[in-house]
Amino acid sequence: MLTLTNVTWLDILCISCAGVYFVMRVFNKKNPASYPPGPPGWPLIGNILDMPHTKPWLTFAMWGKKYGNISHIEIMGQHIVVLNSVKAAMDMLDKKSTLYSDRPIFPVGGELVGWKHSMGLLPDGDRFRRYRRNLHRVIGTRAAVGTYNQIEEVETRRFLKRVLTKPGQLQTHVRHTAGAIILHISHGYEVTENDDPFVDLADRAVDQFSRSTVPGAFVADFMPFLVNVPEWFPGAGFKRLAREWHETVEEMISAPHKFVKDQMAAGIARESFTSKLLGDHDHVAKWSAGSLYAGGADTTVSSIYSLFLAMTLFSDVQKKVQAEIDAVVGPDRLPSFADRDSLPYTEALAKEVLRWNVVAPTGVPHRVTEDDIHDGYFIPKGSLIIPNIWFMLNNPQTYANPSQFNPERFLSIDGKKPETDPRTVCFGFGRRICPGLHLAEASVWISTAMSLAVFDISKVVEDGVEITPEVDPSSGTISHPKPFKCSIRPRSARAVALIEQDVNY
C-alpha cells in the first residue's frame, strides 16, 4: 500500500517529476500576500515529509505553538492550512462560510472507496443542501430529537442488561447499542440481540472511512493521477484495498435500504427516516439515510467508551455524579430525559466526556472555493482547511489542566465563570457542523446518567496488582480510546433489579 508511512526516496523522486508542473505554477504566480507561516518545505516535494500520519493533531499543535494560530504547508502544489484556535476557525469557517464550506476531493476514500456520495464528503451545492434539509427535519433540533427519547431510553436499558451479563465485552455492547439506536431511526430496523449484520457492517465501513479520509493517509490523495495505475503496479496495493472497502460501503448503504423497501412492499414497515424519503429520488433517499446511519453508528461509540475510561481513572468524579443521581432520582427508578434539567453535574460530566476524548480531532478538511486574504495571509483557492479541534479542546489557555477530567469546569461554583462549552467546537464549524449533534449529545447524556445510576466502575486488579488503563486515542478521522480493562459491578441489589426489569417499546 502506498502511504506516507512507507514512501521511499525513489517514490518521492518519481512523484516529484509528475508534480513539477504544479510546483512551478506556484512559484511563478505573484501572490497578493504571503502564505501563513509554517515548516519550510523542500524543493519540488514541498512539505510531504512534514505531513504527520499518526495523531496529526499533536504535530499540528506544535506548529501552532511555533507559527501561530494559522499555519501552512504545501504538498505537491496542494496548500494545507491548519487552524489552532477557535477564533480562527469561527472567523473563517463560520463567518466566511460561503467561501469555506466546500469539501476536497478524496481520490482514495472518496472516489475509489465511494464515500464521495455521503453527506460528509459532498461538495457544497444543491445536493449537499438537500441532504442536510432531510437530516435537519429528523434530528436537526432538540425538539426533533426529543421524539426519539423512548428509543434512546429503551436501548440504553438493554445496554445495561448486556453489561450486567457480560461486563468484559463493554466495547461490543457500546457499539451494539449505538447501532440499535441509529438503525431504528434511520431504517426502522430492530437489531438482533447478538452479532447483528447491519451493526457489524457499519462498524467495518465507518472504520474504513476513518482510515481512508485522514489527511495524509495516501500519497494518491496529493497526486491523484496515481489512482489510474493498475492494481498489479508496484506500490498500488492501495487500489486493491480501496476495491475491497468499496464493496463494504456499497453493502452498508444498499442492504438496509433494501430492507425498508421490502418491508414497505409487504406492508409491515415501521415509520423511519428512510420510509419518509422513499418518494424522493432513490439515490438521495439511500445516501441521506446512509449518512445518518454511518454517522451515528460510530461517533457516539467513541464518546461512551471514553466515559467508562474516565470513570475508571477518576473515581472521585464518579462518586459525585452518583451522589447527585441518588439525591434527585432516588433508588427506585432509572434516570430519564425528564430528569436532565435537574442533574447539572451529570450534564457537566457529559460535556467533559466530549471535551476530554475528542471524537474527530481534526474533523474533515474544508476546502476554500476562492482566493482569500485572511488576517493578512493569502489563502489560495483550493486550499484544504484543517481545524485542529483536539487542541482547541485541550488549549490550557481555555481549559485549566486540560488533561484532567474535571466536569466542574463547566459549572458556576463560588462565582467562577464556567469554561467554554465544548459543544461549540467538537461538532465542527459552519455549514459543515455535524447535523446529528443533538442526537449525539442526548445519547452520551442518557448513557452517562443510566450507567452511573446502577454501576460502579473501577480499575481491574490482576494478581494483586491494580491495572491503570492508558489514555491513548487512535489515529483516524474518528478517534477511539485504546481498548482497556475495567471492573463494572452493580451498585446494589436494587440496582440489579432495576437493570433486569423487562423493557419494550
mmCIF file of C-alpha atoms in Angstrom, residues 150-505:
data_model
loop_
_atom_site.group_PDB
_atom_site.id
_atom_site.type_symbol
_atom_site.label_atom_id
_atom_site.label_comp_id
_atom_site.label_asym_id
_atom_site.label_seq_id
_atom_site.Cartn_x
_atom_site.Cartn_y
_atom_site.Cartn_z
ATOM 1 C CA GLN A 150 -38.093 6.491 24.153
ATOM 2 C CA ILE A 151 -35.794 4.734 21.653
ATOM 3 C CA GLU A 152 -32.734 6.096 23.449
ATOM 4 C CA GLU A 153 -34.021 5.069 26.879
ATOM 5 C CA VAL A 154 -35.151 1.574 25.853
ATOM 6 C CA GLU A 155 -31.910 0.748 24.038
ATOM 7 C CA THR A 156 -29.790 2.160 26.866
ATOM 8 C CA ARG A 157 -31.663 -0.009 29.377
ATOM 9 C CA ARG A 158 -30.961 -3.006 27.152
ATOM 10 C CA PHE A 159 -27.332 -1.920 27.164
ATOM 11 C CA LEU A 160 -27.285 -2.022 30.973
ATOM 12 C CA LYS A 161 -28.616 -5.568 30.910
ATOM 13 C CA ARG A 162 -25.924 -6.690 28.444
ATOM 14 C CA VAL A 163 -23.194 -5.088 30.543
ATOM 15 C CA LEU A 164 -24.527 -6.750 33.708
ATOM 16 C CA THR A 165 -24.480 -10.145 31.977
ATOM 17 C CA LYS A 166 -21.126 -9.797 30.200
ATOM 18 C CA PRO A 167 -19.155 -6.830 31.628
ATOM 19 C CA GLY A 168 -15.980 -7.952 29.875
ATOM 20 C CA GLN A 169 -17.480 -7.147 26.467
ATOM 21 C CA LEU A 170 -18.065 -3.442 27.093
ATOM 22 C CA GLN A 171 -16.882 -2.157 23.722
ATOM 23 C CA THR A 172 -19.081 -4.643 21.863
ATOM 24 C CA HIS A 173 -22.090 -3.597 23.938
ATOM 25 C CA VAL A 174 -21.460 0.104 23.281
ATOM 26 C CA ARG A 175 -21.259 -0.489 19.524
ATOM 27 C CA HIS A 176 -24.348 -2.680 19.545
ATOM 28 C CA THR A 177 -26.389 -0.036 21.359
ATOM 29 C CA ALA A 178 -25.266 2.844 19.138
ATOM 30 C CA GLY A 179 -26.146 0.773 16.085
ATOM 31 C CA ALA A 180 -29.520 -0.190 17.542
ATOM 32 C CA ILE A 181 -30.491 3.440 18.154
ATOM 33 C CA ILE A 182 -29.436 4.811 14.794
ATOM 34 C CA LEU A 183 -30.818 1.895 12.751
ATOM 35 C CA HIS A 184 -34.170 2.237 14.483
ATOM 36 C CA ILE A 185 -34.269 5.912 13.499
ATOM 37 C CA SER A 186 -32.754 5.646 10.024
ATOM 38 C CA HIS A 187 -34.368 2.437 8.739
ATOM 39 C CA GLY A 188 -36.950 1.294 11.298
ATOM 40 C CA TYR A 189 -34.800 -1.752 11.899
ATOM 41 C CA GLU A 190 -34.617 -3.569 15.236
ATOM 42 C CA VAL A 191 -31.241 -5.213 15.734
ATOM 43 C CA THR A 192 -30.770 -8.829 16.759
ATOM 44 C CA GLU A 193 -29.506 -9.479 20.262
ATOM 45 C CA ASN A 194 -26.068 -10.654 19.142
ATOM 46 C CA ASP A 195 -23.864 -10.203 16.072
ATOM 47 C CA ASP A 196 -26.338 -8.107 14.128
ATOM 48 C CA PRO A 197 -25.280 -7.998 10.446
ATOM 49 C CA PHE A 198 -26.129 -4.314 9.927
ATOM 50 C CA VAL A 199 -24.289 -3.254 13.088
ATOM 51 C CA ASP A 200 -21.231 -5.291 12.077
ATOM 52 C CA LEU A 201 -21.400 -3.844 8.579
ATOM 53 C CA ALA A 202 -21.466 -0.269 9.872
ATOM 54 C CA ASP A 203 -18.537 -0.978 12.206
ATOM 55 C CA ARG A 204 -16.373 -2.134 9.296
ATOM 56 C CA ALA A 205 -17.465 0.601 6.915
ATOM 57 C CA VAL A 206 -17.001 3.504 9.314
ATOM 58 C CA ASP A 207 -13.600 2.210 10.423
ATOM 59 C CA GLN A 208 -12.593 2.183 6.761
ATOM 60 C CA PHE A 209 -13.977 5.708 6.314
ATOM 61 C CA SER A 210 -11.863 6.896 9.231
ATOM 62 C CA ARG A 211 -8.720 5.275 7.847
ATOM 63 C CA SER A 212 -9.230 6.396 4.242
ATOM 64 C CA THR A 213 -10.062 10.062 4.864
ATOM 65 C CA VAL A 214 -7.484 11.112 7.459
ATOM 66 C CA PRO A 215 -5.181 13.789 5.965
ATOM 67 C CA GLY A 216 -2.035 12.188 4.613
ATOM 68 C CA ALA A 217 -3.425 8.644 4.525
ATOM 69 C CA PHE A 218 -2.384 8.059 0.912
ATOM 70 C CA VAL A 219 0.110 9.716 -1.416
ATOM 71 C CA ALA A 220 -2.574 9.376 -4.102
ATOM 72 C CA ASP A 221 -4.632 11.970 -2.245
ATOM 73 C CA PHE A 222 -1.969 14.523 -3.124
ATOM 74 C CA MET A 223 -1.089 13.051 -6.532
ATOM 75 C CA PRO A 224 -4.461 11.952 -7.936
ATOM 76 C CA PHE A 225 -3.004 10.538 -11.178
ATOM 77 C CA LEU A 226 -1.834 7.553 -9.104
ATOM 78 C CA VAL A 227 -5.408 6.282 -8.853
ATOM 79 C CA ASN A 228 -5.178 5.376 -12.537
ATOM 80 C CA VAL A 229 -2.272 2.948 -12.173
ATOM 81 C CA PRO A 230 -3.270 -0.743 -12.394
ATOM 82 C CA GLU A 231 -3.578 -2.838 -9.233
ATOM 83 C CA TRP A 232 -0.603 -5.002 -10.194
ATOM 84 C CA PHE A 233 1.698 -1.969 -10.420
ATOM 85 C CA PRO A 234 4.354 -1.858 -7.661
ATOM 86 C CA GLY A 235 3.125 0.330 -4.803
ATOM 87 C CA ALA A 236 -0.512 0.219 -5.954
ATOM 88 C CA GLY A 237 -1.716 -2.033 -3.163
ATOM 89 C CA PHE A 238 -3.944 0.809 -2.042
ATOM 90 C CA LYS A 239 -6.139 0.147 -5.095
ATOM 91 C CA ARG A 240 -6.846 -3.429 -4.050
ATOM 92 C CA LEU A 241 -7.627 -2.209 -0.554
ATOM 93 C CA ALA A 242 -9.925 0.511 -1.934
ATOM 94 C CA ARG A 243 -11.776 -2.049 -4.067
ATOM 95 C CA GLU A 244 -12.452 -4.210 -1.003
ATOM 96 C CA TRP A 245 -13.565 -1.200 1.014
ATOM 97 C CA HIS A 246 -15.816 -0.038 -1.828
ATOM 98 C CA GLU A 247 -17.718 -3.313 -1.617
ATOM 99 C CA THR A 248 -18.262 -2.722 2.116
ATOM 100 C CA VAL A 249 -19.593 0.796 1.535
ATOM 101 C CA GLU A 250 -21.975 -0.346 -1.180
ATOM 102 C CA GLU A 251 -23.367 -3.091 1.033
ATOM 103 C CA MET A 252 -23.688 -0.769 4.035
ATOM 104 C CA ILE A 253 -25.702 1.757 2.025
ATOM 105 C CA SER A 254 -27.789 -0.659 -0.052
ATOM 106 C CA ALA A 255 -28.662 -3.534 2.319
ATOM 107 C CA PRO A 256 -30.655 -1.572 4.946
ATOM 108 C CA HIS A 257 -32.264 0.484 2.174
ATOM 109 C CA LYS A 258 -33.463 -2.711 0.502
ATOM 110 C CA PHE A 259 -34.732 -3.915 3.872
ATOM 111 C CA VAL A 260 -37.018 -0.870 4.146
ATOM 112 C CA LYS A 261 -38.280 -1.220 0.579
ATOM 113 C CA ASP A 262 -39.052 -4.901 1.113
ATOM 114 C CA GLN A 263 -40.836 -4.144 4.394
ATOM 115 C CA MET A 264 -42.911 -1.419 2.731
ATOM 116 C CA ALA A 265 -43.824 -3.728 -0.146
ATOM 117 C CA ALA A 266 -45.022 -6.266 2.424
ATOM 118 C CA GLY A 267 -46.961 -3.592 4.310
ATOM 119 C CA ILE A 268 -45.095 -4.171 7.579
ATOM 120 C CA ALA A 269 -42.527 -1.347 7.579
ATOM 121 C CA ARG A 270 -42.066 0.811 10.660
ATOM 122 C CA GLU A 271 -42.004 4.541 10.134
ATOM 123 C CA SER A 272 -38.407 5.689 9.706
ATOM 124 C CA PHE A 273 -36.240 8.318 8.106
ATOM 125 C CA THR A 274 -35.919 6.126 5.005
ATOM 126 C CA SER A 275 -39.623 5.294 4.712
ATOM 127 C CA LYS A 276 -40.444 9.007 4.730
ATOM 128 C CA LEU A 277 -37.911 9.700 1.978
ATOM 129 C CA LEU A 278 -38.736 6.907 -0.441
ATOM 130 C CA GLY A 279 -40.884 9.266 -2.502
ATOM 131 C CA ASP A 280 -37.670 11.243 -3.116
ATOM 132 C CA HIS A 281 -35.023 10.300 -5.658
ATOM 133 C CA ASP A 282 -33.833 6.809 -4.697
ATOM 134 C CA HIS A 283 -30.143 7.776 -4.651
ATOM 135 C CA VAL A 284 -30.843 10.777 -2.415
ATOM 136 C CA ALA A 285 -33.000 8.717 -0.045
ATOM 137 C CA LYS A 286 -30.436 5.922 0.150
ATOM 138 C CA TRP A 287 -27.432 8.146 0.799
ATOM 139 C CA SER A 288 -29.246 10.569 3.107
ATOM 140 C CA ALA A 289 -30.244 7.638 5.316
ATOM 141 C CA GLY A 290 -26.842 6.014 4.860
ATOM 142 C CA SER A 291 -25.125 9.203 6.019
ATOM 143 C CA LEU A 292 -27.289 9.224 9.149
ATOM 144 C CA TYR A 293 -26.643 5.511 9.723
ATOM 145 C CA ALA A 294 -22.878 5.775 9.246
ATOM 146 C CA GLY A 295 -22.520 8.969 11.264
ATOM 147 C CA GLY A 296 -24.489 7.712 14.237
ATOM 148 C CA ALA A 297 -23.051 4.214 14.324
ATOM 149 C CA ASP A 298 -19.538 5.152 15.381
ATOM 150 C CA THR A 299 -19.073 8.653 16.770
ATOM 151 C CA THR A 300 -21.086 8.128 19.969
ATOM 152 C CA VAL A 301 -19.306 4.801 20.436
ATOM 153 C CA SER A 302 -16.081 6.694 20.989
ATOM 154 C CA SER A 303 -17.672 9.083 23.491
ATOM 155 C CA ILE A 304 -19.485 6.460 25.560
ATOM 156 C CA TYR A 305 -16.471 4.156 25.642
ATOM 157 C CA SER A 306 -14.377 7.089 26.850
ATOM 158 C CA LEU A 307 -16.968 7.736 29.594
ATOM 159 C CA PHE A 308 -16.159 4.320 31.062
ATOM 160 C CA LEU A 309 -12.436 5.001 30.689
ATOM 161 C CA ALA A 310 -12.770 8.302 32.548
ATOM 162 C CA MET A 311 -14.800 6.735 35.336
ATOM 163 C CA THR A 312 -12.156 4.014 35.678
ATOM 164 C CA LEU A 313 -9.460 6.645 36.109
ATOM 165 C CA PHE A 314 -11.296 9.359 38.066
ATOM 166 C CA SER A 315 -13.248 7.696 40.873
ATOM 167 C CA ASP A 316 -13.864 10.981 42.698
ATOM 168 C CA VAL A 317 -15.869 12.279 39.743
ATOM 169 C CA GLN A 318 -17.901 9.077 39.636
ATOM 170 C CA LYS A 319 -18.829 9.409 43.298
ATOM 171 C CA LYS A 320 -20.016 12.997 42.815
ATOM 172 C CA VAL A 321 -22.292 12.210 39.885
ATOM 173 C CA GLN A 322 -23.703 9.161 41.665
ATOM 174 C CA ALA A 323 -24.460 11.284 44.730
ATOM 175 C CA GLU A 324 -26.373 13.749 42.539
ATOM 176 C CA ILE A 325 -28.360 10.990 40.809
ATOM 177 C CA ASP A 326 -29.156 9.318 44.131
ATOM 178 C CA ALA A 327 -30.394 12.595 45.612
ATOM 179 C CA VAL A 328 -32.522 13.656 42.625
ATOM 180 C CA VAL A 329 -33.739 10.369 41.134
ATOM 181 C CA GLY A 330 -33.594 8.051 44.132
ATOM 182 C CA PRO A 331 -33.099 4.272 44.226
ATOM 183 C CA ASP A 332 -36.473 3.154 42.869
ATOM 184 C CA ARG A 333 -36.127 4.045 39.194
ATOM 185 C CA LEU A 334 -33.598 4.825 36.486
ATOM 186 C CA PRO A 335 -32.893 8.388 35.325
ATOM 187 C CA SER A 336 -34.733 9.557 32.219
ATOM 188 C CA PHE A 337 -34.557 12.580 29.950
ATOM 189 C CA ALA A 338 -37.216 14.178 32.150
ATOM 190 C CA ASP A 339 -34.532 14.476 34.850
ATOM 191 C CA ARG A 340 -31.959 16.185 32.651
ATOM 192 C CA ASP A 341 -32.539 19.755 33.839
ATOM 193 C CA SER A 342 -32.354 18.606 37.465
ATOM 194 C CA LEU A 343 -28.939 16.943 37.120
ATOM 195 C CA PRO A 344 -26.412 19.739 36.436
ATOM 196 C CA TYR A 345 -23.329 17.752 37.495
ATOM 197 C CA THR A 346 -24.367 14.862 35.234
ATOM 198 C CA GLU A 347 -24.800 17.362 32.395
ATOM 199 C CA ALA A 348 -21.346 18.786 33.102
ATOM 200 C CA LEU A 349 -19.901 15.270 33.114
ATOM 201 C CA ALA A 350 -21.373 14.573 29.676
ATOM 202 C CA LYS A 351 -19.799 17.809 28.397
ATOM 203 C CA GLU A 352 -16.443 16.832 29.829
ATOM 204 C CA VAL A 353 -16.648 13.482 28.043
ATOM 205 C CA LEU A 354 -16.990 15.360 24.738
ATOM 206 C CA ARG A 355 -14.029 17.614 25.563
ATOM 207 C CA TRP A 356 -11.661 15.087 27.125
ATOM 208 C CA ASN A 357 -11.904 12.483 24.363
ATOM 209 C CA VAL A 358 -12.168 14.349 21.064
ATOM 210 C CA VAL A 359 -14.068 12.115 18.650
ATOM 211 C CA ALA A 360 -12.975 13.915 15.463
ATOM 212 C CA PRO A 361 -9.635 15.511 16.432
ATOM 213 C CA THR A 362 -9.088 17.254 13.082
ATOM 214 C CA GLY A 363 -12.589 16.958 11.638
ATOM 215 C CA VAL A 364 -12.909 16.523 7.884
ATOM 216 C CA PRO A 365 -10.976 19.150 5.887
ATOM 217 C CA HIS A 366 -12.840 22.098 4.409
ATOM 218 C CA ARG A 367 -11.887 23.494 1.005
ATOM 219 C CA VAL A 368 -11.826 27.170 0.090
ATOM 220 C CA THR A 369 -13.566 27.942 -3.209
ATOM 221 C CA GLU A 370 -11.967 31.322 -3.965
ATOM 222 C CA ASP A 371 -8.714 33.127 -3.175
ATOM 223 C CA ASP A 372 -8.973 34.858 0.184
ATOM 224 C CA ILE A 373 -6.916 37.230 2.299
ATOM 225 C CA HIS A 374 -7.390 36.430 5.978
ATOM 226 C CA ASP A 375 -5.562 38.246 8.772
ATOM 227 C CA GLY A 376 -3.128 39.478 6.147
ATOM 228 C CA TYR A 377 -2.352 35.963 4.865
ATOM 229 C CA PHE A 378 -3.059 34.662 1.381
ATOM 230 C CA ILE A 379 -5.293 31.574 1.348
ATOM 231 C CA PRO A 380 -5.331 30.361 -2.290
ATOM 232 C CA LYS A 381 -8.363 28.804 -3.929
ATOM 233 C CA GLY A 382 -8.445 25.036 -3.420
ATOM 234 C CA SER A 383 -6.585 25.105 -0.085
ATOM 235 C CA LEU A 384 -7.528 22.453 2.453
ATOM 236 C CA ILE A 385 -8.501 23.939 5.807
ATOM 237 C CA ILE A 386 -7.986 21.643 8.792
ATOM 238 C CA PRO A 387 -9.335 22.758 12.192
ATOM 239 C CA ASN A 388 -7.276 21.213 14.994
ATOM 240 C CA ILE A 389 -10.300 20.537 17.180
ATOM 241 C CA TRP A 390 -8.234 18.443 19.574
ATOM 242 C CA PHE A 391 -6.003 21.390 20.502
ATOM 243 C CA MET A 392 -8.948 23.780 20.715
ATOM 244 C CA LEU A 393 -10.409 21.493 23.404
ATOM 245 C CA ASN A 394 -7.052 20.964 25.104
ATOM 246 C CA ASN A 395 -5.723 24.523 24.991
ATOM 247 C CA PRO A 396 -4.509 25.345 28.527
ATOM 248 C CA GLN A 397 -5.428 28.997 27.952
ATOM 249 C CA THR A 398 -9.061 27.912 27.556
ATOM 250 C CA TYR A 399 -9.257 24.855 29.832
ATOM 251 C CA ALA A 400 -7.374 24.665 33.128
ATOM 252 C CA ASN A 401 -5.328 21.438 33.349
ATOM 253 C CA PRO A 402 -6.870 20.076 30.147
ATOM 254 C CA SER A 403 -5.592 16.520 30.612
ATOM 255 C CA GLN A 404 -7.513 16.320 33.905
ATOM 256 C CA PHE A 405 -11.086 15.033 33.668
ATOM 257 C CA ASN A 406 -12.975 17.706 35.577
ATOM 258 C CA PRO A 407 -16.724 18.285 34.987
ATOM 259 C CA GLU A 408 -16.733 21.152 37.478
ATOM 260 C CA ARG A 409 -15.031 23.334 34.872
ATOM 261 C CA PHE A 410 -18.496 23.687 33.294
ATOM 262 C CA LEU A 411 -20.311 24.688 36.475
ATOM 263 C CA SER A 412 -20.689 28.086 38.161
ATOM 264 C CA ILE A 413 -19.033 27.479 41.534
ATOM 265 C CA ASP A 414 -18.280 30.299 44.001
ATOM 266 C CA GLY A 415 -18.962 32.874 41.329
ATOM 267 C CA LYS A 416 -16.418 31.353 38.944
ATOM 268 C CA LYS A 417 -17.408 31.573 35.284
ATOM 269 C CA PRO A 418 -17.774 28.183 33.550
ATOM 270 C CA GLU A 419 -15.211 27.317 30.906
ATOM 271 C CA THR A 420 -16.174 27.236 27.210
ATOM 272 C CA ASP A 421 -18.836 24.667 26.349
ATOM 273 C CA PRO A 422 -17.078 22.042 24.192
ATOM 274 C CA ARG A 423 -20.214 21.525 22.124
ATOM 275 C CA THR A 424 -19.471 24.817 20.365
ATOM 276 C CA VAL A 425 -16.322 23.214 18.936
ATOM 277 C CA CYS A 426 -16.397 19.406 18.966
ATOM 278 C CA PHE A 427 -19.078 19.033 16.294
ATOM 279 C CA GLY A 428 -17.299 21.143 13.676
ATOM 280 C CA PHE A 429 -17.924 24.535 12.154
ATOM 281 C CA GLY A 430 -20.078 26.475 9.730
ATOM 282 C CA ARG A 431 -22.282 24.690 7.252
ATOM 283 C CA ARG A 432 -20.293 21.525 7.895
ATOM 284 C CA ILE A 433 -21.218 21.254 11.562
ATOM 285 C CA CYS A 434 -22.382 17.726 12.426
ATOM 286 C CA PRO A 435 -26.137 17.536 11.700
ATOM 287 C CA GLY A 436 -26.537 14.841 14.349
ATOM 288 C CA LEU A 437 -25.065 16.829 17.237
ATOM 289 C CA HIS A 438 -28.305 16.924 19.265
ATOM 290 C CA LEU A 439 -28.792 13.169 18.902
ATOM 291 C CA ALA A 440 -25.155 12.524 19.810
ATOM 292 C CA GLU A 441 -25.188 14.592 22.979
ATOM 293 C CA ALA A 442 -28.515 13.050 24.009
ATOM 294 C CA SER A 443 -27.037 9.565 23.610
ATOM 295 C CA VAL A 444 -23.992 10.479 25.682
ATOM 296 C CA TRP A 445 -26.135 12.045 28.403
ATOM 297 C CA ILE A 446 -28.597 9.169 28.846
ATOM 298 C CA SER A 447 -25.761 6.617 28.797
ATOM 299 C CA THR A 448 -23.940 8.604 31.463
ATOM 300 C CA ALA A 449 -26.967 9.012 33.740
ATOM 301 C CA MET A 450 -28.271 5.451 33.482
ATOM 302 C CA SER A 451 -24.890 3.712 33.657
ATOM 303 C CA LEU A 452 -23.680 5.570 36.719
ATOM 304 C CA ALA A 453 -27.025 5.180 38.470
ATOM 305 C CA VAL A 454 -26.551 1.411 38.610
ATOM 306 C CA PHE A 455 -22.862 0.575 38.098
ATOM 307 C CA ASP A 456 -19.619 1.153 39.973
ATOM 308 C CA ILE A 457 -16.736 1.372 37.510
ATOM 309 C CA SER A 458 -13.189 0.825 38.747
ATOM 310 C CA LYS A 459 -9.734 -0.445 37.841
ATOM 311 C CA VAL A 460 -9.195 -4.152 37.381
ATOM 312 C CA VAL A 461 -6.974 -5.949 39.889
ATOM 313 C CA GLU A 462 -4.914 -8.813 38.439
ATOM 314 C CA ASP A 463 -2.674 -10.955 40.674
ATOM 315 C CA GLY A 464 -2.999 -8.347 43.373
ATOM 316 C CA VAL A 465 -1.887 -5.539 41.050
ATOM 317 C CA GLU A 466 -4.215 -2.683 40.117
ATOM 318 C CA ILE A 467 -4.190 -2.094 36.347
ATOM 319 C CA THR A 468 -4.337 1.563 35.302
ATOM 320 C CA PRO A 469 -5.632 1.960 31.729
ATOM 321 C CA GLU A 470 -3.596 4.008 29.280
ATOM 322 C CA VAL A 471 -5.121 7.099 27.697
ATOM 323 C CA ASP A 472 -4.083 6.535 24.090
ATOM 324 C CA PRO A 473 -6.592 7.630 21.414
ATOM 325 C CA SER A 474 -6.319 6.063 17.979
ATOM 326 C CA SER A 475 -5.418 7.915 14.801
ATOM 327 C CA GLY A 476 -8.010 8.429 12.096
ATOM 328 C CA THR A 477 -10.763 10.848 11.178
ATOM 329 C CA ILE A 478 -12.757 9.283 14.030
ATOM 330 C CA SER A 479 -10.633 8.564 17.089
ATOM 331 C CA HIS A 480 -11.356 5.940 19.756
ATOM 332 C CA PRO A 481 -9.799 5.250 23.145
ATOM 333 C CA LYS A 482 -7.360 2.374 23.166
ATOM 334 C CA PRO A 483 -9.126 -0.818 24.362
ATOM 335 C CA PHE A 484 -8.851 -1.127 28.124
ATOM 336 C CA LYS A 485 -9.937 -3.335 31.013
ATOM 337 C CA CYS A 486 -12.181 -2.133 33.794
ATOM 338 C CA SER A 487 -14.343 -3.607 36.526
ATOM 339 C CA ILE A 488 -18.087 -2.957 36.163
ATOM 340 C CA ARG A 489 -20.253 -4.070 39.079
ATOM 341 C CA PRO A 490 -23.847 -3.297 40.090
ATOM 342 C CA ARG A 491 -24.035 -0.811 42.945
ATOM 343 C CA SER A 492 -26.622 -2.766 44.911
ATOM 344 C CA ALA A 493 -29.239 -5.485 44.772
ATOM 345 C CA ARG A 494 -31.778 -2.761 43.994
ATOM 346 C CA ALA A 495 -29.647 -1.675 41.030
ATOM 347 C CA VAL A 496 -29.682 -5.254 39.737
ATOM 348 C CA ALA A 497 -33.468 -5.323 39.997
ATOM 349 C CA LEU A 498 -33.747 -2.078 38.008
ATOM 350 C CA ILE A 499 -31.425 -3.397 35.299
ATOM 351 C CA GLU A 500 -33.318 -6.687 34.988
ATOM 352 C CA GLN A 501 -36.743 -5.113 34.552
ATOM 353 C CA ASP A 502 -38.361 -6.038 31.240
ATOM 354 C CA VAL A 503 -38.402 -3.150 28.803
ATOM 355 C CA ASN A 504 -40.021 -2.864 25.390
ATOM 356 C CA TYR A 505 -41.274 -0.208 23.023
#
